[in-house]
Amino acid sequence: MEIDRILLTQEQIQSRIRELGAALSAEYAEKTPIFIGVLRGAVHFFTDLTLQFPHPCQYDFIGAASYLDGTQTSGHVKLTKEVMSDIRGRHVIIVEDILDTGLTLRFVKDHLLLMQPASLKLCVLLDKPERRRADIAADYVGFTIPNEFVVGYGLDYNELYRNLPYIGILK
Ligand code: 5GP
């Protein structure tokens, strides 16, 4: 398969991430937040976003998987990697590539809330609100996009295309 068209260019993505970084800086400058990236799709967004946060902060990662393969969700989420930090009483920002049905992030959020953070907010690069099945909304959104399957900038199709510097739609 090949890319049919580019939905978001590298420049558009990076420019929006600078704005998100500024908004997060305004809220978290004095709070030493823990950024928790959801593996693996959020890797590029996580690194570019945190580089736009010029204040004390910590990193952690959590793994969650809902897709069996290809473009279909199984509707069932499982934890594939636990966080390493003690987040109790801390300000936590979950960093994820895309909010689609919301089942993955609802699961991740509920899991982290059990650890009693001082606050827990959600920052996603992409939001596909048309597909929502779980009761969840992001606090910070990069782009709201239509209901199309996108790849690139961390997002895969059968594990390929993650290394594209832009976000595109497959043929
Ligand atoms: P949700 O649980 O919200 O339905 O889905 C979250 C996960 O599904 C994302 O982390 C991502 O891995 C995958 N996903 C959802 N929509 C897309 C898409 O348009 N493209 C790709 N590549 N993955 C998607």
PDB file of C-alpha atoms and ligand atoms in Angstrom:
ATOM      1  CA  MET A   1       0.000   0.000   0.000  1.00  0.00           C
ATOM      2  CA  GLU A   2       1.048   3.545  -0.589  1.00  0.00           C
ATOM      3  CA  ILE A   3       0.164   6.951   0.764  1.00  0.00           C
ATOM      4  CA  ASP A   4      -2.829   8.439  -1.057  1.00  0.00           C
ATOM      5  CA  ARG A   5      -2.510  11.915   0.376  1.00  0.00           C
ATOM      6  CA  ILE A   6      -0.902  13.890   3.174  1.00  0.00           C
ATOM      7  CA  LEU A   7      -3.338  15.013   5.851  1.00  0.00           C
ATOM      8  CA  LEU A   8      -0.859  16.909   8.047  1.00  0.00           C
ATOM      9  CA  THR A   9       2.584  18.025   6.935  1.00  0.00           C
ATOM     10  CA  GLN A  10       5.690  17.900   9.107  1.00  0.00           C
ATOM     11  CA  GLU A  11       5.547  21.713   9.388  1.00  0.00           C
ATOM     12  CA  GLN A  12       1.883  21.701  10.470  1.00  0.00           C
ATOM     13  CA  ILE A  13       2.588  19.041  13.100  1.00  0.00           C
ATOM     14  CA  GLN A  14       5.652  20.794  14.502  1.00  0.00           C
ATOM     15  CA  SER A  15       3.974  24.188  14.577  1.00  0.00           C
ATOM     16  CA  ARG A  16       0.962  22.822  16.482  1.00  0.00           C
ATOM     17  CA  ILE A  17       3.261  20.999  18.920  1.00  0.00           C
ATOM     18  CA  ARG A  18       4.974  24.308  19.728  1.00  0.00           C
ATOM     19  CA  GLU A  19       1.542  25.718  20.624  1.00  0.00           C
ATOM     20  CA  LEU A  20       0.705  22.692  22.773  1.00  0.00           C
ATOM     21  CA  GLY A  21       4.084  23.017  24.505  1.00  0.00           C
ATOM     22  CA  ALA A  22       3.339  26.654  25.306  1.00  0.00           C
ATOM     23  CA  ALA A  23      -0.098  25.764  26.720  1.00  0.00           C
ATOM     24  CA  LEU A  24       1.376  22.969  28.859  1.00  0.00           C
ATOM     25  CA  SER A  25       4.142  25.298  30.042  1.00  0.00           C
ATOM     26  CA  ALA A  26       1.545  27.814  31.232  1.00  0.00           C
ATOM     27  CA  GLU A  27      -0.241  25.159  33.276  1.00  0.00           C
ATOM     28  CA  TYR A  28       2.640  22.974  34.520  1.00  0.00           C
ATOM     29  CA  ALA A  29       5.743  25.202  34.801  1.00  0.00           C
ATOM     30  CA  GLU A  30       5.815  24.943  38.594  1.00  0.00           C
ATOM     31  CA  LYS A  31       4.394  21.412  38.937  1.00  0.00           C
ATOM     32  CA  THR A  32       7.207  19.072  37.787  1.00  0.00           C
ATOM     33  CA  PRO A  33       4.728  16.903  35.873  1.00  0.00           C
ATOM     34  CA  ILE A  34       5.291  13.323  34.792  1.00  0.00           C
ATOM     35  CA  PHE A  35       4.681  12.881  31.069  1.00  0.00           C
ATOM     36  CA  ILE A  36       3.494   9.323  30.432  1.00  0.00           C
ATOM     37  CA  GLY A  37       3.734   8.274  26.792  1.00  0.00           C
ATOM     38  CA  VAL A  38       1.567   5.451  25.500  1.00  0.00           C
ATOM     39  CA  LEU A  39       3.722   2.999  23.551  1.00  0.00           C
ATOM     40  CA  ARG A  40       4.343   2.734  20.713  1.00  0.00           C
ATOM     41  CA  GLY A  41       2.411   5.149  18.527  1.00  0.00           C
ATOM     42  CA  ALA A  42       3.110   8.211  20.679  1.00  0.00           C
ATOM     43  CA  VAL A  43       6.916   8.034  20.492  1.00  0.00           C
ATOM     44  CA  HIS A  44       7.489  10.893  18.074  1.00  0.00           C
ATOM     45  CA  PHE A  45       4.762  13.084  19.554  1.00  0.00           C
ATOM     46  CA  PHE A  46       6.137  12.422  23.050  1.00  0.00           C
ATOM     47  CA  THR A  47       9.708  13.431  22.213  1.00  0.00           C
ATOM     48  CA  ASP A  48       8.763  16.522  20.176  1.00  0.00           C
ATOM     49  CA  LEU A  49       6.205  17.659  22.763  1.00  0.00           C
ATOM     50  CA  THR A  50       8.477  17.287  25.788  1.00  0.00           C
ATOM     51  CA  LEU A  51      11.245  19.209  23.972  1.00  0.00           C
ATOM     52  CA  GLN A  52       8.777  22.125  23.921  1.00  0.00           C
ATOM     53  CA  PHE A  53       8.399  22.000  27.721  1.00  0.00           C
ATOM     54  CA  PRO A  54      11.368  23.928  29.154  1.00  0.00           C
ATOM     55  CA  HIS A  55      10.613  23.248  32.840  1.00  0.00           C
ATOM     56  CA  PRO A  56      11.383  20.411  35.266  1.00  0.00           C
ATOM     57  CA  CYS A  57       9.496  17.240  34.338  1.00  0.00           C
ATOM     58  CA  GLN A  58       9.849  13.468  34.326  1.00  0.00           C
ATOM     59  CA  TYR A  59       9.216  10.820  31.686  1.00  0.00           C
ATOM     60  CA  ASP A  60       7.521   7.462  31.906  1.00  0.00           C
ATOM     61  CA  PHE A  61       5.845   5.072  29.494  1.00  0.00           C
ATOM     62  CA  ILE A  62       2.900   2.746  29.568  1.00  0.00           C
ATOM     63  CA  GLY A  63       1.978   0.073  27.059  1.00  0.00           C
ATOM     64  CA  ALA A  64      -1.557  -0.694  25.984  1.00  0.00           C
ATOM     65  CA  ALA A  65      -2.852  -2.603  22.989  1.00  0.00           C
ATOM     66  CA  SER A  66      -6.338  -2.908  21.605  1.00  0.00           C
ATOM     67  CA  TYR A  67      -5.803  -3.710  17.963  1.00  0.00           C
ATOM     68  CA  LEU A  68      -5.487  -7.325  16.869  1.00  0.00           C
ATOM     69  CA  ASP A  69      -4.043  -6.306  13.521  1.00  0.00           C
ATOM     70  CA  GLY A  70      -4.603  -3.941  10.632  1.00  0.00           C
ATOM     71  CA  THR A  71      -7.237  -1.299  11.074  1.00  0.00           C
ATOM     72  CA  GLN A  72      -9.802  -3.115  13.235  1.00  0.00           C
ATOM     73  CA  THR A  73     -10.050  -2.638  17.000  1.00  0.00           C
ATOM     74  CA  SER A  74     -10.708  -5.766  19.030  1.00  0.00           C
ATOM     75  CA  GLY A  75     -12.663  -3.672  21.537  1.00  0.00           C
ATOM     76  CA  HIS A  76     -10.562  -5.294  24.227  1.00  0.00           C
ATOM     77  CA  VAL A  77      -7.612  -3.458  25.798  1.00  0.00           C
ATOM     78  CA  LYS A  78      -4.726  -4.985  27.667  1.00  0.00           C
ATOM     79  CA  LEU A  79      -1.750  -3.530  29.503  1.00  0.00           C
ATOM     80  CA  THR A  80       1.514  -4.516  27.800  1.00  0.00           C
ATOM     81  CA  LYS A  81       3.851  -2.381  29.943  1.00  0.00           C
ATOM     82  CA  GLU A  82       3.346  -0.929  33.415  1.00  0.00           C
ATOM     83  CA  VAL A  83       4.637   2.535  34.489  1.00  0.00           C
ATOM     84  CA  MET A  84       7.862   2.595  36.509  1.00  0.00           C
ATOM     85  CA  SER A  85       7.259   5.793  38.546  1.00  0.00           C
ATOM     86  CA  ASP A  86       5.372   6.330  41.764  1.00  0.00           C
ATOM     87  CA  ILE A  87       2.728   8.751  40.462  1.00  0.00           C
ATOM     88  CA  ARG A  88       0.798   9.077  43.715  1.00  0.00           C
ATOM     89  CA  GLY A  89       0.298  12.783  44.497  1.00  0.00           C
ATOM     90  CA  ARG A  90       1.973  13.842  41.234  1.00  0.00           C
ATOM     91  CA  HIS A  91       0.693  15.811  38.248  1.00  0.00           C
ATOM     92  CA  VAL A  92       0.463  13.426  35.323  1.00  0.00           C
ATOM     93  CA  ILE A  93      -0.020  14.129  31.604  1.00  0.00           C
ATOM     94  CA  ILE A  94      -0.836  11.134  29.413  1.00  0.00           C
ATOM     95  CA  VAL A  95       0.610  11.635  25.928  1.00  0.00           C
ATOM     96  CA  GLU A  96      -1.049   9.616  23.165  1.00  0.00           C
ATOM     97  CA  ASP A  97      -1.054   9.656  19.374  1.00  0.00           C
ATOM     98  CA  ILE A  98      -4.782   9.390  18.688  1.00  0.00           C
ATOM     99  CA  LEU A  99      -8.106   9.295  20.476  1.00  0.00           C
ATOM    100  CA  ASP A 100     -10.371   7.098  18.352  1.00  0.00           C
ATOM    101  CA  THR A 101     -13.030   4.916  20.008  1.00  0.00           C
ATOM    102  CA  GLY A 102     -11.505   6.032  23.322  1.00  0.00           C
ATOM    103  CA  LEU A 103     -11.415   2.473  24.691  1.00  0.00           C
ATOM    104  CA  THR A 104      -7.606   2.435  25.057  1.00  0.00           C
ATOM    105  CA  LEU A 105      -7.350   5.777  26.822  1.00  0.00           C
ATOM    106  CA  ARG A 106     -10.358   5.087  29.053  1.00  0.00           C
ATOM    107  CA  PHE A 107      -8.565   1.918  30.166  1.00  0.00           C
ATOM    108  CA  VAL A 108      -5.199   3.676  30.645  1.00  0.00           C
ATOM    109  CA  LYS A 109      -6.790   6.580  32.508  1.00  0.00           C
ATOM    110  CA  ASP A 110      -8.762   4.328  34.865  1.00  0.00           C
ATOM    111  CA  HIS A 111      -5.628   2.272  35.503  1.00  0.00           C
ATOM    112  CA  LEU A 112      -3.549   5.361  36.406  1.00  0.00           C
ATOM    113  CA  LEU A 113      -6.328   6.927  38.497  1.00  0.00           C
ATOM    114  CA  LEU A 114      -6.111   3.907  40.828  1.00  0.00           C
ATOM    115  CA  MET A 115      -2.587   5.132  41.684  1.00  0.00           C
ATOM    116  CA  GLN A 116      -4.036   8.413  42.991  1.00  0.00           C
ATOM    117  CA  PRO A 117      -2.146  11.119  41.070  1.00  0.00           C
ATOM    118  CA  ALA A 118      -2.732  14.740  42.168  1.00  0.00           C
ATOM    119  CA  SER A 119      -4.071  15.411  38.676  1.00  0.00           C
ATOM    120  CA  LEU A 120      -4.353  13.463  35.456  1.00  0.00           C
ATOM    121  CA  LYS A 121      -4.799  15.097  32.073  1.00  0.00           C
ATOM    122  CA  LEU A 122      -4.787  13.802  28.566  1.00  0.00           C
ATOM    123  CA  CYS A 123      -2.864  15.272  25.637  1.00  0.00           C
ATOM    124  CA  VAL A 124      -3.448  13.726  22.204  1.00  0.00           C
ATOM    125  CA  LEU A 125      -2.076  14.722  18.840  1.00  0.00           C
ATOM    126  CA  LEU A 126      -5.164  13.585  16.922  1.00  0.00           C
ATOM    127  CA  ASP A 127      -8.824  13.292  17.851  1.00  0.00           C
ATOM    128  CA  LYS A 128     -11.419  11.391  15.793  1.00  0.00           C
ATOM    129  CA  PRO A 129     -14.585  12.289  17.738  1.00  0.00           C
ATOM    130  CA  GLU A 130     -16.932  10.571  15.242  1.00  0.00           C
ATOM    131  CA  ARG A 131     -15.725   7.150  16.329  1.00  0.00           C
ATOM    132  CA  ARG A 132     -16.009   7.602  20.099  1.00  0.00           C
ATOM    133  CA  ARG A 133     -17.413   4.637  22.060  1.00  0.00           C
ATOM    134  CA  ALA A 134     -16.020   5.329  25.557  1.00  0.00           C
ATOM    135  CA  ASP A 135     -16.841   8.292  27.769  1.00  0.00           C
ATOM    136  CA  ILE A 136     -13.593  10.257  27.465  1.00  0.00           C
ATOM    137  CA  ALA A 137     -12.346  13.585  26.125  1.00  0.00           C
ATOM    138  CA  ALA A 138      -8.824  14.955  25.792  1.00  0.00           C
ATOM    139  CA  ASP A 139      -7.708  18.063  27.689  1.00  0.00           C
ATOM    140  CA  TYR A 140      -5.225  19.031  24.978  1.00  0.00           C
ATOM    141  CA  VAL A 141      -5.808  18.160  21.301  1.00  0.00           C
ATOM    142  CA  GLY A 142      -3.423  18.800  18.425  1.00  0.00           C
ATOM    143  CA  PHE A 143      -5.830  18.276  15.531  1.00  0.00           C
ATOM    144  CA  THR A 144      -9.413  17.068  15.186  1.00  0.00           C
ATOM    145  CA  ILE A 145      -9.524  14.850  12.096  1.00  0.00           C
ATOM    146  CA  PRO A 146     -12.236  13.102  10.050  1.00  0.00           C
ATOM    147  CA  ASN A 147     -12.953   9.392  10.324  1.00  0.00           C
ATOM    148  CA  GLU A 148     -10.127   8.075   8.163  1.00  0.00           C
ATOM    149  CA  PHE A 149      -7.350   5.640   8.980  1.00  0.00           C
ATOM    150  CA  VAL A 150      -4.111   7.592   9.204  1.00  0.00           C
ATOM    151  CA  VAL A 151      -0.468   6.528   9.313  1.00  0.00           C
ATOM    152  CA  GLY A 152       2.874   8.173   9.940  1.00  0.00           C
ATOM    153  CA  TYR A 153       4.546  10.129  12.737  1.00  0.00           C
ATOM    154  CA  GLY A 154       4.361   7.042  14.986  1.00  0.00           C
ATOM    155  CA  LEU A 155       1.092   5.635  13.694  1.00  0.00           C
ATOM    156  CA  ASP A 156       1.343   2.294  11.902  1.00  0.00           C
ATOM    157  CA  TYR A 157      -0.458  -0.011   9.531  1.00  0.00           C
ATOM    158  CA  ASN A 158       0.672  -3.553  10.367  1.00  0.00           C
ATOM    159  CA  GLU A 159       3.760  -2.023  12.073  1.00  0.00           C
ATOM    160  CA  LEU A 160       4.859  -0.081   8.977  1.00  0.00           C
ATOM    161  CA  TYR A 161       4.808   3.666   8.197  1.00  0.00           C
ATOM    162  CA  ARG A 162       5.619   4.799  11.778  1.00  0.00           C
ATOM    163  CA  ASN A 163       8.751   6.603  10.531  1.00  0.00           C
ATOM    164  CA  LEU A 164       7.017   8.974   8.110  1.00  0.00           C
ATOM    165  CA  PRO A 165       7.601  12.564   9.308  1.00  0.00           C
ATOM    166  CA  TYR A 166       4.042  13.515   8.254  1.00  0.00           C
ATOM    167  CA  ILE A 167       0.564  12.035   8.735  1.00  0.00           C
ATOM    168  CA  GLY A 168      -1.030  10.524   5.663  1.00  0.00           C
ATOM    169  CA  ILE A 169      -3.947   8.464   4.454  1.00  0.00           C
ATOM    170  CA  LEU A 170      -3.306   5.100   2.757  1.00  0.00           C
ATOM    171  CA  LYS A 171      -4.552   4.301  -0.756  1.00  0.00           C
TER     172      LYS A 171
HETATM  173  P1  5GP B   1      -8.980   3.699  20.562  1.00  0.00           P
HETATM  174  O1  5GP B   1      -8.867   2.771  21.723  1.00  0.00           O
HETATM  175  O2  5GP B   1      -9.202   5.141  20.939  1.00  0.00           O
HETATM  176  O3  5GP B   1      -9.994   3.223  19.567  1.00  0.00           O
HETATM  177  O4  5GP B   1      -7.665   3.586  19.731  1.00  0.00           O
HETATM  178  C1  5GP B   1      -6.461   3.975  20.175  1.00  0.00           C
HETATM  179  C2  5GP B   1      -5.374   3.286  19.385  1.00  0.00           C
HETATM  180  O5  5GP B   1      -5.864   2.757  18.150  1.00  0.00           O
HETATM  181  C3  5GP B   1      -4.314   4.284  19.005  1.00  0.00           C
HETATM  182  O6  5GP B   1      -3.340   4.364  19.991  1.00  0.00           O
HETATM  183  C4  5GP B   1      -3.788   3.710  17.710  1.00  0.00           C
HETATM  184  O7  5GP B   1      -2.788   2.770  17.996  1.00  0.00           O
HETATM  185  C5  5GP B   1      -4.972   2.992  17.101  1.00  0.00           C
HETATM  186  N1  5GP B   1      -5.636   3.829  16.076  1.00  0.00           N
HETATM  187  C6  5GP B   1      -6.826   4.430  16.147  1.00  0.00           C
HETATM  188  N2  5GP B   1      -7.099   5.113  15.027  1.00  0.00           N
HETATM  189  C7  5GP B   1      -6.033   4.946  14.222  1.00  0.00           C
HETATM  190  C8  5GP B   1      -5.686   5.425  12.918  1.00  0.00           C
HETATM  191  O8  5GP B   1      -6.400   6.173  12.228  1.00  0.00           O
HETATM  192  N3  5GP B   1      -4.481   5.026  12.439  1.00  0.00           N
HETATM  193  C9  5GP B   1      -3.638   4.221  13.129  1.00  0.00           C
HETATM  194  N4  5GP B   1      -2.490   3.909  12.551  1.00  0.00           N
HETATM  195  N5  5GP B   1      -3.919   3.754  14.359  1.00  0.00           N
HETATM  196  C10 5GP B   1      -5.110   4.126  14.897  1.00  0.00           C
END
